[in-house]
């Protein structure tokens, strides 16, 4: 009897472990599937049924284009020329380059470009000798701007001629406090991950557009976004993804942050720096969990849903991936989980193979990119917990 009881106890324990493993597997796998596939479907339906159009107007308020720069000698002249060519009244558009303790020839190249274009009255160069970080530069530069609308744009990003005009139209609606432009990657084949980056940002654009149609997108892209200068929030030192934080702080105050697909900006794929860039983005995603409280009171449930299902959810995905793999190992006695395990093995095998030798075709490269951007979260969270100061990308 003792042997039978002991065997039954062992079977019960094994059964409990398998049941627990199944729960862990489906929770982990389900969260990954929902966050990357289910949420876009939900947003597509919400945008179709509950769209709230922006009341655009053909207005021409004064505008300041602000480019914060650190060691951008190679692109700053092109940036200034591109800004000068925008289709917007010259007397209502000021261009400001804020140089943050650059160690290269950024300031000299900027001044040379201004002189060559004869644009001394239209372009201002603000220079800080000591490198303090992007947030400090923005906090100091914005109060010095003259425009009613502030357009933020990265040094390496180029704008379509009508991009600013398209953005500004959204501020004809008094509910709009911020507006972001459409970001694209130019010549993606010039970068090892350029094609995948291009696909990823098209995916992100879809989400931002649907969030914006329903009410408000969560964050903008540093390539091109605009705000009402009066709404600029002074940012805490150490904040990452200023484009995200600025837009979401404005949304927390009850304004809309909308997505303008007609305002095009682009960046050359060669300007992308792969894994380190993803670590920085993931650090920002981890930081942004603190923004949840801004939607709790007064309660803004729709924005809270967007935040949990979009940016906050991205922090969970890497842990869901690992959890699904580990749980699957305890379930290999079941044919279903052997097939699911084989699928995961193939997926991560392709990711590892591409890391060693580039695979042909866009489809075969996606596992590597998906794994890379999510594994960057572990490094990003670790760095965020260990250090406070945020370095520039270069």
CSV table of N, CA and C in Angstrom, one decimal, residues 193-284:
chain,number,residue,atom,x,y,z
A,193,UNK,N,20.6,45.6,-40.8
A,193,UNK,CA,19.2,45.4,-40.3
A,193,UNK,C,18.3,46.5,-40.9
A,194,UNK,N,18.7,47.2,-41.9
A,194,UNK,CA,17.8,48.3,-42.5
A,194,UNK,C,16.5,47.8,-42.9
A,195,UNK,N,16.4,46.7,-43.6
A,195,UNK,CA,15.1,46.2,-44.1
A,195,UNK,C,14.2,45.9,-43.0
A,196,UNK,N,14.7,45.3,-41.9
A,196,UNK,CA,13.9,44.9,-40.8
A,196,UNK,C,13.5,46.2,-40.0
A,197,UNK,N,14.4,47.1,-39.9
A,197,UNK,CA,14.1,48.4,-39.2
A,197,UNK,C,12.9,49.1,-40.0
A,198,UNK,N,13.0,49.1,-41.3
A,198,UNK,CA,12.0,49.7,-42.1
A,198,UNK,C,10.6,49.0,-41.8
A,199,UNK,N,10.6,47.7,-41.8
A,199,UNK,CA,9.4,46.9,-41.5
A,199,UNK,C,8.8,47.3,-40.1
A,200,UNK,N,9.8,47.3,-39.2
A,200,UNK,CA,9.4,47.6,-37.8
A,200,UNK,C,8.7,49.0,-37.6
A,201,UNK,N,9.3,50.0,-38.3
A,201,UNK,CA,8.7,51.3,-38.1
A,201,UNK,C,7.4,51.5,-38.9
A,202,UNK,N,7.2,50.7,-40.0
A,202,UNK,CA,5.9,50.7,-40.6
A,202,UNK,C,4.9,50.1,-39.7
A,203,UNK,N,5.3,49.0,-39.0
A,203,UNK,CA,4.4,48.4,-38.0
A,203,UNK,C,4.1,49.4,-36.9
A,204,UNK,N,5.1,50.1,-36.4
A,204,UNK,CA,4.9,51.1,-35.3
A,204,UNK,C,4.0,52.3,-35.8
A,205,UNK,N,4.2,52.6,-37.1
A,205,UNK,CA,3.4,53.7,-37.7
A,205,UNK,C,1.9,53.3,-37.7
A,206,UNK,N,1.6,52.1,-38.0
A,206,UNK,CA,0.3,51.6,-38.1
A,206,UNK,C,-0.4,51.7,-36.7
A,207,UNK,N,0.4,51.3,-35.6
A,207,UNK,CA,-0.2,51.5,-34.3
A,207,UNK,C,-0.4,52.9,-33.9
A,208,UNK,N,0.6,53.8,-34.1
A,208,UNK,CA,0.4,55.2,-33.8
A,208,UNK,C,-0.7,55.8,-34.5
A,209,UNK,N,-0.9,55.5,-35.8
A,209,UNK,CA,-2.0,56.0,-36.6
A,209,UNK,C,-3.3,55.6,-36.0
A,210,UNK,N,-3.5,54.4,-35.6
A,210,UNK,CA,-4.8,53.9,-35.1
A,210,UNK,C,-5.0,54.5,-33.7
A,211,UNK,N,-4.0,54.6,-32.9
A,211,UNK,CA,-4.2,55.2,-31.6
A,211,UNK,C,-4.6,56.6,-31.7
A,212,UNK,N,-4.0,57.3,-32.7
A,212,UNK,CA,-4.3,58.7,-32.9
A,212,UNK,C,-5.7,58.9,-33.4
A,213,UNK,N,-6.2,58.0,-34.3
A,213,UNK,CA,-7.5,58.1,-34.8
A,213,UNK,C,-8.6,57.9,-33.7
A,214,UNK,N,-8.3,57.1,-32.7
A,214,UNK,CA,-9.2,56.8,-31.6
A,214,UNK,C,-9.2,58.0,-30.6
A,215,UNK,N,-8.0,58.4,-30.3
A,215,UNK,CA,-7.8,59.6,-29.4
A,215,UNK,C,-6.4,60.2,-29.5
A,216,UNK,N,-5.4,59.4,-29.0
A,216,UNK,CA,-4.1,60.0,-29.0
A,216,UNK,C,-3.0,58.9,-29.1
A,217,UNK,N,-2.0,59.2,-29.9
A,217,UNK,CA,-0.9,58.2,-29.9
A,217,UNK,C,-0.1,58.4,-28.6
A,218,UNK,N,0.7,57.4,-28.2
A,218,UNK,CA,1.4,57.5,-27.0
A,218,UNK,C,2.7,58.3,-27.1
A,219,UNK,N,3.4,58.2,-28.1
A,219,UNK,CA,4.7,59.0,-28.2
A,219,UNK,C,5.0,59.2,-29.7
A,220,UNK,N,5.8,60.2,-29.9
A,220,UNK,CA,6.2,60.6,-31.3
A,220,UNK,C,7.5,59.9,-31.6
A,221,UNK,N,8.1,60.3,-32.8
A,221,UNK,CA,9.4,59.8,-33.2
A,221,UNK,C,10.3,61.0,-33.3
A,222,UNK,N,11.5,60.9,-32.8
A,222,UNK,CA,12.4,62.1,-32.7
A,222,UNK,C,12.8,62.6,-34.1
A,223,UNK,N,12.5,61.9,-35.1
A,223,UNK,CA,12.8,62.4,-36.5
A,223,UNK,C,11.9,63.6,-36.8
A,224,UNK,N,10.7,63.6,-36.3
A,224,UNK,CA,9.8,64.8,-36.6
A,224,UNK,C,8.6,64.8,-35.7
A,225,UNK,N,8.5,65.7,-34.8
A,225,UNK,CA,7.2,65.9,-34.1
A,225,UNK,C,7.2,67.4,-33.6
A,226,UNK,N,6.0,67.8,-33.3
A,226,UNK,CA,5.7,69.2,-33.0
A,226,UNK,C,4.8,69.3,-31.7
A,227,UNK,N,5.0,70.4,-31.0
A,227,UNK,CA,4.1,70.7,-29.8
A,227,UNK,C,3.8,72.2,-29.8
A,228,UNK,N,2.8,72.5,-29.0
A,228,UNK,CA,2.6,73.9,-28.6
A,228,UNK,C,3.7,74.3,-27.6
A,229,UNK,N,4.4,75.3,-27.9
A,229,UNK,CA,5.6,75.6,-27.0
A,229,UNK,C,5.1,75.8,-25.6
A,230,UNK,N,3.9,76.4,-25.4
A,230,UNK,CA,3.4,76.6,-24.0
A,230,UNK,C,3.2,75.4,-23.2
A,231,UNK,N,3.1,74.2,-23.9
A,231,UNK,CA,2.9,72.9,-23.2
A,231,UNK,C,4.1,72.2,-22.9
A,232,UNK,N,5.3,72.7,-23.3
A,232,UNK,CA,6.5,71.9,-23.1
A,232,UNK,C,6.7,71.6,-21.6
A,233,UNK,N,6.9,70.3,-21.3
A,233,UNK,CA,7.1,69.9,-19.9
A,233,UNK,C,8.6,69.9,-19.6
A,234,UNK,N,9.1,70.5,-18.6
A,234,UNK,CA,10.5,70.4,-18.2
A,234,UNK,C,10.8,69.0,-17.8
A,235,UNK,N,11.8,68.4,-18.5
A,235,UNK,CA,12.0,66.9,-18.3
A,235,UNK,C,13.1,66.7,-17.3
A,236,UNK,N,12.9,65.5,-16.6
A,236,UNK,CA,13.9,65.2,-15.6
A,236,UNK,C,15.2,64.7,-16.2
A,237,UNK,N,16.3,65.0,-15.6
A,237,UNK,CA,17.6,64.5,-16.1
A,237,UNK,C,17.6,63.0,-16.0
A,238,UNK,N,18.1,62.4,-17.0
A,238,UNK,CA,18.1,60.9,-17.1
A,238,UNK,C,17.0,60.3,-17.9
A,239,UNK,N,16.0,61.1,-18.3
A,239,UNK,CA,14.9,60.6,-19.1
A,239,UNK,C,15.4,60.1,-20.4
A,240,UNK,N,14.9,59.1,-20.9
A,240,UNK,CA,15.2,58.6,-22.3
A,240,UNK,C,14.0,58.7,-23.2
A,241,UNK,N,14.2,58.7,-24.5
A,241,UNK,CA,13.1,58.9,-25.4
A,241,UNK,C,12.3,60.1,-25.2
A,242,UNK,N,13.0,61.3,-25.2
A,242,UNK,CA,12.3,62.6,-25.0
A,242,UNK,C,11.1,62.7,-25.9
A,243,UNK,N,11.2,62.2,-27.1
A,243,UNK,CA,10.0,62.3,-28.0
A,243,UNK,C,8.8,61.6,-27.5
A,244,UNK,N,9.0,60.5,-26.8
A,244,UNK,CA,7.9,59.8,-26.2
A,244,UNK,C,7.4,60.5,-24.9
A,245,UNK,N,8.3,60.9,-24.1
A,245,UNK,CA,7.9,61.5,-22.8
A,245,UNK,C,7.2,62.8,-23.0
A,246,UNK,N,7.8,63.7,-23.9
A,246,UNK,CA,7.1,65.0,-24.1
A,246,UNK,C,5.7,64.8,-24.6
A,247,UNK,N,5.5,63.9,-25.6
A,247,UNK,CA,4.2,63.7,-26.1
A,247,UNK,C,3.2,63.1,-25.1
A,248,UNK,N,3.7,62.2,-24.3
A,248,UNK,CA,2.8,61.5,-23.4
A,248,UNK,C,2.5,62.4,-22.2
A,249,UNK,N,3.4,63.3,-21.8
A,249,UNK,CA,3.1,64.3,-20.7
A,249,UNK,C,2.0,65.3,-21.2
A,250,UNK,N,2.1,65.6,-22.4
A,250,UNK,CA,1.0,66.5,-23.0
A,250,UNK,C,-0.3,65.8,-23.0
A,251,UNK,N,-0.3,64.5,-23.4
A,251,UNK,CA,-1.5,63.7,-23.4
A,251,UNK,C,-2.1,63.6,-22.0
A,252,UNK,N,-1.2,63.5,-21.0
A,252,UNK,CA,-1.7,63.4,-19.6
A,252,UNK,C,-2.4,64.6,-19.1
A,253,UNK,N,-2.2,65.7,-19.8
A,253,UNK,CA,-2.9,67.0,-19.4
A,253,UNK,C,-4.2,67.1,-20.2
A,254,UNK,N,-4.6,66.1,-20.9
A,254,UNK,CA,-5.9,66.1,-21.6
A,254,UNK,C,-5.9,66.5,-23.0
A,255,UNK,N,-4.7,66.8,-23.6
A,255,UNK,CA,-4.6,67.2,-25.0
A,255,UNK,C,-4.4,65.9,-25.8
A,256,UNK,N,-4.7,66.0,-27.1
A,256,UNK,CA,-4.4,64.9,-28.0
A,256,UNK,C,-3.0,65.0,-28.6
A,257,UNK,N,-2.3,63.9,-28.7
A,257,UNK,CA,-1.1,63.8,-29.5
A,257,UNK,C,-1.4,63.0,-30.7
A,258,UNK,N,-1.4,63.6,-31.9
A,258,UNK,CA,-2.0,63.0,-33.1
A,258,UNK,C,-0.8,62.6,-34.0
A,259,UNK,N,-1.1,61.7,-34.9
A,259,UNK,CA,-0.2,61.2,-35.9
A,259,UNK,C,-0.5,61.7,-37.3
A,260,UNK,N,0.4,62.4,-37.9
A,260,UNK,CA,0.1,63.0,-39.2
A,260,UNK,C,0.9,62.3,-40.3
A,261,UNK,N,0.2,61.4,-41.0
A,261,UNK,CA,0.9,60.6,-42.0
A,261,UNK,C,1.3,61.3,-43.2
A,262,UNK,N,0.8,62.6,-43.4
A,262,UNK,CA,1.2,63.4,-44.5
A,262,UNK,C,2.5,64.1,-44.3
A,263,UNK,N,3.0,64.2,-43.1
A,263,UNK,CA,4.2,64.9,-42.7
A,263,UNK,C,5.4,63.9,-42.7
A,264,UNK,N,6.1,63.8,-43.8
A,264,UNK,CA,7.1,62.7,-44.0
A,264,UNK,C,8.5,63.2,-43.6
A,265,UNK,N,9.1,62.3,-42.9
A,265,UNK,CA,10.6,62.5,-42.5
A,265,UNK,C,11.2,61.1,-42.8
A,266,UNK,N,12.5,61.2,-43.0
A,266,UNK,CA,13.2,60.0,-43.3
A,266,UNK,C,14.7,60.0,-42.7
A,267,UNK,N,15.2,58.9,-42.6
A,267,UNK,CA,16.6,58.8,-42.1
A,267,UNK,C,17.3,57.7,-43.0
A,268,UNK,N,18.5,57.9,-43.3
A,268,UNK,CA,19.3,56.9,-44.1
A,268,UNK,C,19.6,55.7,-43.2
A,269,UNK,N,19.4,54.5,-43.8
A,269,UNK,CA,19.6,53.3,-43.0
A,269,UNK,C,21.0,53.2,-42.5
A,270,UNK,N,22.0,53.8,-43.1
A,270,UNK,CA,23.4,53.8,-42.7
A,270,UNK,C,23.6,54.5,-41.4
A,271,UNK,N,22.6,55.4,-41.0
A,271,UNK,CA,22.8,56.1,-39.7
A,271,UNK,C,22.4,55.3,-38.5
A,272,UNK,N,21.8,54.1,-38.8
A,272,UNK,CA,21.4,53.2,-37.7
A,272,UNK,C,22.5,52.4,-37.1
A,273,UNK,N,22.4,52.2,-35.8
A,273,UNK,CA,23.5,51.5,-35.1
A,273,UNK,C,23.1,50.3,-34.3
A,274,UNK,N,22.1,49.6,-34.8
A,274,UNK,CA,21.7,48.3,-34.4
A,274,UNK,C,21.4,48.1,-32.9
A,275,UNK,N,22.2,47.2,-32.3
A,275,UNK,CA,21.9,46.7,-31.0
A,275,UNK,C,21.9,47.8,-29.9
A,276,UNK,N,22.9,48.6,-29.9
A,276,UNK,CA,23.0,49.7,-28.9
A,276,UNK,C,21.8,50.6,-29.0
A,277,UNK,N,21.3,50.9,-30.2
A,277,UNK,CA,20.1,51.7,-30.4
A,277,UNK,C,18.9,51.0,-29.7
A,278,UNK,N,18.8,49.7,-29.9
A,278,UNK,CA,17.7,49.0,-29.3
A,278,UNK,C,17.8,49.0,-27.8
A,279,UNK,N,19.0,48.9,-27.3
A,279,UNK,CA,19.1,48.9,-25.8
A,279,UNK,C,18.6,50.3,-25.3
A,280,UNK,N,19.0,51.3,-26.0
A,280,UNK,CA,18.5,52.6,-25.5
A,280,UNK,C,17.0,52.7,-25.6
A,281,UNK,N,16.4,52.2,-26.6
A,281,UNK,CA,14.9,52.3,-26.8
A,281,UNK,C,14.3,51.5,-25.6
A,282,UNK,N,14.9,50.3,-25.4
A,282,UNK,CA,14.3,49.4,-24.3
A,282,UNK,C,14.5,50.0,-22.9
A,283,UNK,N,15.6,50.7,-22.7
A,283,UNK,CA,15.7,51.5,-21.5
A,283,UNK,C,14.6,52.5,-21.3
A,284,UNK,N,14.3,53.2,-22.4
A,284,UNK,CA,13.2,54.1,-22.4
A,284,UNK,C,11.9,53.5,-22.1
